[in-house]
Amino acid sequence: MQIVKPQALKALILFLVLCFFLTPSYANCEQEQISVHCGKTPTSIFDHQGRLWTTFTQNNFVYVSHSDDNGQRYSSPIKVNQAPQSIYSNGENRPKIQLDNDNNIFVSWTEKTPGRFTGDIRFSRSIDGGHHFEPIKTINDDGLPIGHRFDALTVTPSGLVYIAWLDKRDSAAAKKIGQDYAGISLYYSVSTDHGTTFSTNIKAAEHTCECCRIAIENNGDQNATVMWRHIFSGGIRDHAIATLTPTRASNINRATVDEWKTDACPHHGPDIDNSSHGLTHLAWFSNGALHKGIYYGTFQNNSNTTTNIIEVDTSPQASHPQVKQFNNIVWLAWKTFEDNQSRIKIRQSLDKGIHWSKPTIVASTSGNSDHPFLINNANNIFLAWQTSDEGLRLIPLDEPSPKQ
Amino acid sequence: MINKLLLCSLFLCQISLADTLTLKQWDSNSLRQLSMHYHQQPFLLVFWSLDCPACYKEFDTLSRWKRGYPGSHLIIVSTDSLAMASEVQDVLIEYQLNQSDTWIFANEPTAKIRNSIDSKWFGELPRSYFFDAQHQPHSHSGTLTTDQLNNWQTFITTKETVTTHEY
């Protein structure tokens, strides 16, 4: 009879526990396999030649991998950070990837530092086509062991690199002298030399929500637009929008009027698209007195007002909307939960957001799933969606949707 | 033999988990089981997560209330993943809430679990449910105040009929 030693039994138990809890259930994932399918929070973008670049986290590293066949096969992942870090990696707070016209690759993320709700904004770039990433830079410049989190990254057509984030320095300073302070602040930094150096930190707004992603998009050749959940007078957590320039931020404009008075953490940031001249497409979630669910609106840049507010999906569990204009069609995608399945639905508008198609289901899963993303190359727009059962899927949206 | 060993290992695995983690796994059936467990008893059910600053503010209030009324049923459920169980446990101990009935979301789709609790809950945290003795729920998003908890305590102690918005 085989005798099982206690140590061996303990090891077996540990192995079983690890297998049960930690292994992604994607069928092709093995314990140590590093891939966009098995890692966490993959975020993707196409370069100008149609190559797909994806950043993701796994085992305390940020990785970048690319695909030349729209996600059918991926290259061996390259480490961005050479030493392991604790990295924020969830739907709302995840590494970002952007490229400039020369296909230099820029990656930002938030490293969790000791303490609660603390972190530093990290950045690295590759100027050799993704073969190597340069030593990491820290973008927040206050040197304080506080919260700098929820980084957002964009690169303008002229090559300016903008990084915005939520920053606790003003809140911490107020608390130090015994003053109340609602929320935290929005800061940003700009690189005018393709990520070699960054500007001193610039304050864009005070009293932002602490726990929702920031939406950022190019605004012309030099500037960027940011939208975030703000804390307005009376504790109303609706959205604000502003323009960032290399030297200063514009005044804050109210982007949504939902009247969501809450001190809860929504964990639910907005999305924007700046492809149309003179307007910004907005998509957001609210549980306010006026609006509950997923909404679309058109922010008019000349009047600084949001018009054409459309109720996208007010069904329970509708969440995490994305908006993108591609080939004069505006697309909305969002996640919902129906019939015991997580589903991604889309709607399209042919007239810049005035009229919308009925919702269509383009993907479903029975297991856990990430937030959905809309990305495009020169020819197509895609849904990028990682699910625990299927891995990272890239689903073209301008063709008949495969039955899921 | 292998099957017996595996079965034995799994059994010990559960014991091991119980020894090292005082967190139970909350899945889409747990609310029904909880309702049976607290049959005809009122309870307060609170959902939170590690990355929710407002939840920590609420924990100060909840901890004081629980210490003042140790017999009142407080069920605390972390919506974090199982991989975060150790951190979740540390926070509950730090706030002296480990004497409560403590849980963490199981490895089941988050949306499915949330839907099993309340189809109108969008995921904002903290989220609380006051269940009276008949287990009629009253939901609240955001931090609970001392006044709310005192009103709740009065209600469950005196069993007076009050309208739900009073707590």
Coordinates of C-alpha atoms in Angstrom, one line a residue, chain A residues 8-206:
Chain A
A8 CA 3.5 15.3 0.1
L9 CA -0.1 15.5 1.0
K10 CA 0.3 19.2 1.9
A11 CA 2.0 19.8 -1.4
L12 CA -0.8 18.0 -3.2
I13 CA -3.4 20.0 -1.4
L14 CA -1.6 23.3 -2.2
F15 CA -1.4 22.2 -5.8
L16 CA -5.1 21.4 -6.0
V17 CA -6.0 24.7 -4.4
L18 CA -3.8 26.6 -6.8
C19 CA -5.2 24.7 -9.7
F20 CA -8.7 25.4 -8.6
F21 CA -8.4 29.1 -7.8
L22 CA -5.6 30.5 -9.9
T23 CA -5.5 28.8 -13.2
P24 CA -7.4 30.7 -15.9
S25 CA -10.1 28.4 -17.3
Y26 CA -9.3 29.3 -20.9
A27 CA -8.9 25.8 -22.4
N28 CA -5.4 26.3 -23.8
C29 CA -3.9 28.0 -20.8
E30 CA -1.3 26.1 -18.9
Q31 CA 0.0 27.1 -15.5
E32 CA 3.0 29.0 -16.7
Q33 CA 2.0 30.1 -20.1
I34 CA 2.4 33.8 -20.7
S35 CA -0.1 35.0 -23.3
V36 CA -2.8 37.6 -24.1
H37 CA -5.3 34.8 -23.4
C38 CA -4.1 33.8 -20.0
G39 CA -2.9 37.1 -18.7
K40 CA -5.1 39.8 -17.2
T41 CA -6.6 42.9 -18.7
P42 CA -5.4 42.7 -22.3
T43 CA -5.7 46.1 -24.0
S44 CA -5.1 46.4 -27.8
I45 CA -4.5 48.9 -30.6
F46 CA -3.6 48.6 -34.3
D47 CA -0.6 50.4 -35.7
H48 CA -0.7 52.1 -39.1
Q49 CA 0.4 49.0 -40.9
G50 CA -2.4 46.9 -39.4
R51 CA -0.3 45.1 -36.8
L52 CA -2.2 44.5 -33.6
W53 CA -0.4 45.4 -30.4
T54 CA -1.7 44.1 -27.0
T55 CA -0.5 44.9 -23.5
F56 CA -1.5 42.7 -20.6
T57 CA -0.3 41.7 -17.1
Q58 CA 0.7 38.4 -15.8
N59 CA 2.8 37.3 -12.7
N60 CA 3.7 40.9 -11.8
F61 CA 4.9 41.9 -15.2
V62 CA 3.5 44.1 -18.0
Y63 CA 3.9 42.4 -21.3
V64 CA 3.5 43.5 -25.0
S65 CA 2.7 41.0 -27.8
H66 CA 1.7 41.6 -31.4
S67 CA -0.4 39.8 -34.0
D68 CA -0.2 40.2 -37.8
D69 CA -3.4 38.2 -38.4
N70 CA -6.0 40.1 -36.4
G71 CA -5.5 38.1 -33.2
Q72 CA -5.3 34.6 -34.6
R73 CA -1.7 34.2 -33.5
Y74 CA 0.5 36.3 -31.3
S75 CA 4.2 36.9 -31.0
S76 CA 6.1 35.8 -27.9
P77 CA 5.3 38.4 -25.2
I78 CA 8.1 40.9 -24.3
K79 CA 8.4 42.2 -20.7
V80 CA 8.0 45.9 -20.3
N81 CA 9.2 46.0 -16.6
Q82 CA 12.3 43.9 -16.0
A83 CA 11.8 43.6 -12.3
P84 CA 8.5 42.3 -10.9
Q85 CA 6.0 44.9 -9.7
S86 CA 2.6 44.9 -8.1
I87 CA 0.5 46.2 -10.9
Y88 CA -3.1 47.4 -10.8
S89 CA -4.9 45.2 -13.3
N90 CA -8.6 45.3 -13.3
G91 CA -11.3 46.5 -15.6
E92 CA -11.1 50.2 -14.6
N93 CA -7.3 50.4 -13.8
R94 CA -5.1 48.6 -16.3
P95 CA -2.0 49.1 -18.5
K96 CA -2.5 51.2 -21.6
I97 CA -0.7 51.1 -25.0
Q98 CA -0.4 53.7 -27.8
L99 CA 1.8 54.2 -30.8
D100 CA 2.9 57.2 -32.7
N101 CA 3.2 57.7 -36.5
D102 CA 6.7 56.2 -36.4
N103 CA 5.4 53.1 -34.6
N104 CA 7.2 53.9 -31.4
I105 CA 5.3 52.0 -28.7
F106 CA 4.3 53.7 -25.5
V107 CA 3.0 51.8 -22.4
S108 CA 1.7 53.3 -19.1
W109 CA 0.5 51.6 -16.0
T110 CA 0.0 52.1 -12.3
E111 CA 2.3 50.3 -9.9
K112 CA 0.8 49.5 -6.5
T113 CA 3.1 50.9 -3.8
P114 CA 3.0 50.1 -0.1
G115 CA -0.2 51.4 1.6
R116 CA -3.9 51.5 0.8
F117 CA -5.0 53.1 -2.5
T118 CA -1.5 54.1 -3.3
G119 CA 0.4 53.9 -6.5
D120 CA 2.8 55.5 -9.0
I121 CA 2.3 56.2 -12.7
R122 CA 4.9 54.2 -14.7
F123 CA 5.8 54.6 -18.3
S124 CA 8.1 52.9 -20.8
R125 CA 8.5 53.0 -24.5
S126 CA 10.0 50.9 -27.3
I127 CA 11.7 52.6 -30.2
D128 CA 12.8 49.4 -31.9
G129 CA 9.5 47.9 -32.9
G130 CA 8.7 46.2 -29.7
H131 CA 11.9 44.2 -29.3
H132 CA 13.0 46.0 -26.1
F133 CA 11.4 48.5 -23.7
E134 CA 13.4 51.3 -22.2
P135 CA 14.0 51.8 -18.4
I136 CA 10.8 52.8 -16.6
K137 CA 10.0 56.4 -15.8
T138 CA 7.8 57.6 -13.0
I139 CA 5.5 60.3 -14.2
N140 CA 4.1 61.7 -11.0
D141 CA 6.7 64.1 -9.7
D142 CA 5.6 64.9 -6.1
G143 CA 7.6 62.1 -4.5
L144 CA 4.8 61.4 -2.1
P145 CA 3.8 57.9 -1.0
I146 CA 0.1 58.5 -1.8
G147 CA -2.4 57.6 -4.5
H148 CA -1.5 58.3 -8.2
R149 CA -3.7 55.8 -10.0
F150 CA -6.0 55.2 -13.0
D151 CA -3.5 56.3 -15.7
A152 CA -4.8 57.3 -19.1
L153 CA -2.6 57.6 -22.2
T154 CA -2.9 59.1 -25.6
V155 CA -0.5 60.1 -28.4
T156 CA -1.4 63.0 -30.7
P157 CA -0.9 63.0 -34.5
S158 CA 2.1 65.4 -33.9
G159 CA 3.6 62.9 -31.5
L160 CA 2.9 64.5 -28.1
V161 CA 2.4 61.9 -25.4
Y162 CA -0.2 62.7 -22.8
I163 CA -0.6 60.8 -19.6
A164 CA -3.4 61.8 -17.2
W165 CA -4.2 60.2 -13.8
L166 CA -6.1 60.6 -10.5
D167 CA -3.9 62.1 -7.9
K168 CA -4.3 62.4 -4.1
R169 CA -1.8 65.2 -3.4
D170 CA -4.4 67.9 -2.9
S171 CA -6.6 65.7 -0.8
A172 CA -3.6 64.7 1.3
A173 CA -2.5 68.3 1.8
A174 CA -6.0 69.3 2.9
K175 CA -6.3 66.4 5.3
K176 CA -2.8 67.3 6.8
I177 CA -4.2 70.6 8.0
G178 CA -7.5 69.2 9.1
Q179 CA -9.7 70.2 6.2
D180 CA -12.3 68.1 4.4
Y181 CA -11.7 67.5 0.8
A182 CA -14.1 65.8 -1.6
G183 CA -12.5 63.2 -3.8
I184 CA -9.1 63.7 -5.3
S185 CA -7.6 65.5 -8.3
L186 CA -6.8 65.0 -12.0
Y187 CA -3.2 65.7 -13.1
Y188 CA -1.4 65.2 -16.3
S189 CA 2.0 65.4 -17.9
V190 CA 3.1 65.8 -21.6
S191 CA 6.1 64.6 -23.5
T192 CA 7.1 66.7 -26.5
D193 CA 10.0 64.5 -27.4
H194 CA 8.3 61.2 -28.0
G195 CA 8.5 60.0 -24.4
T196 CA 12.2 60.9 -23.8
T197 CA 11.2 63.4 -21.1
F198 CA 8.0 64.6 -19.6
S199 CA 6.7 68.0 -18.4
T200 CA 6.2 68.8 -14.7
N201 CA 2.8 67.7 -13.5
I202 CA -0.1 69.9 -14.4
K203 CA -3.3 70.1 -12.5
A204 CA -6.4 69.7 -14.6
A205 CA -9.2 69.5 -12.0
E206 CA -9.8 69.1 -8.3

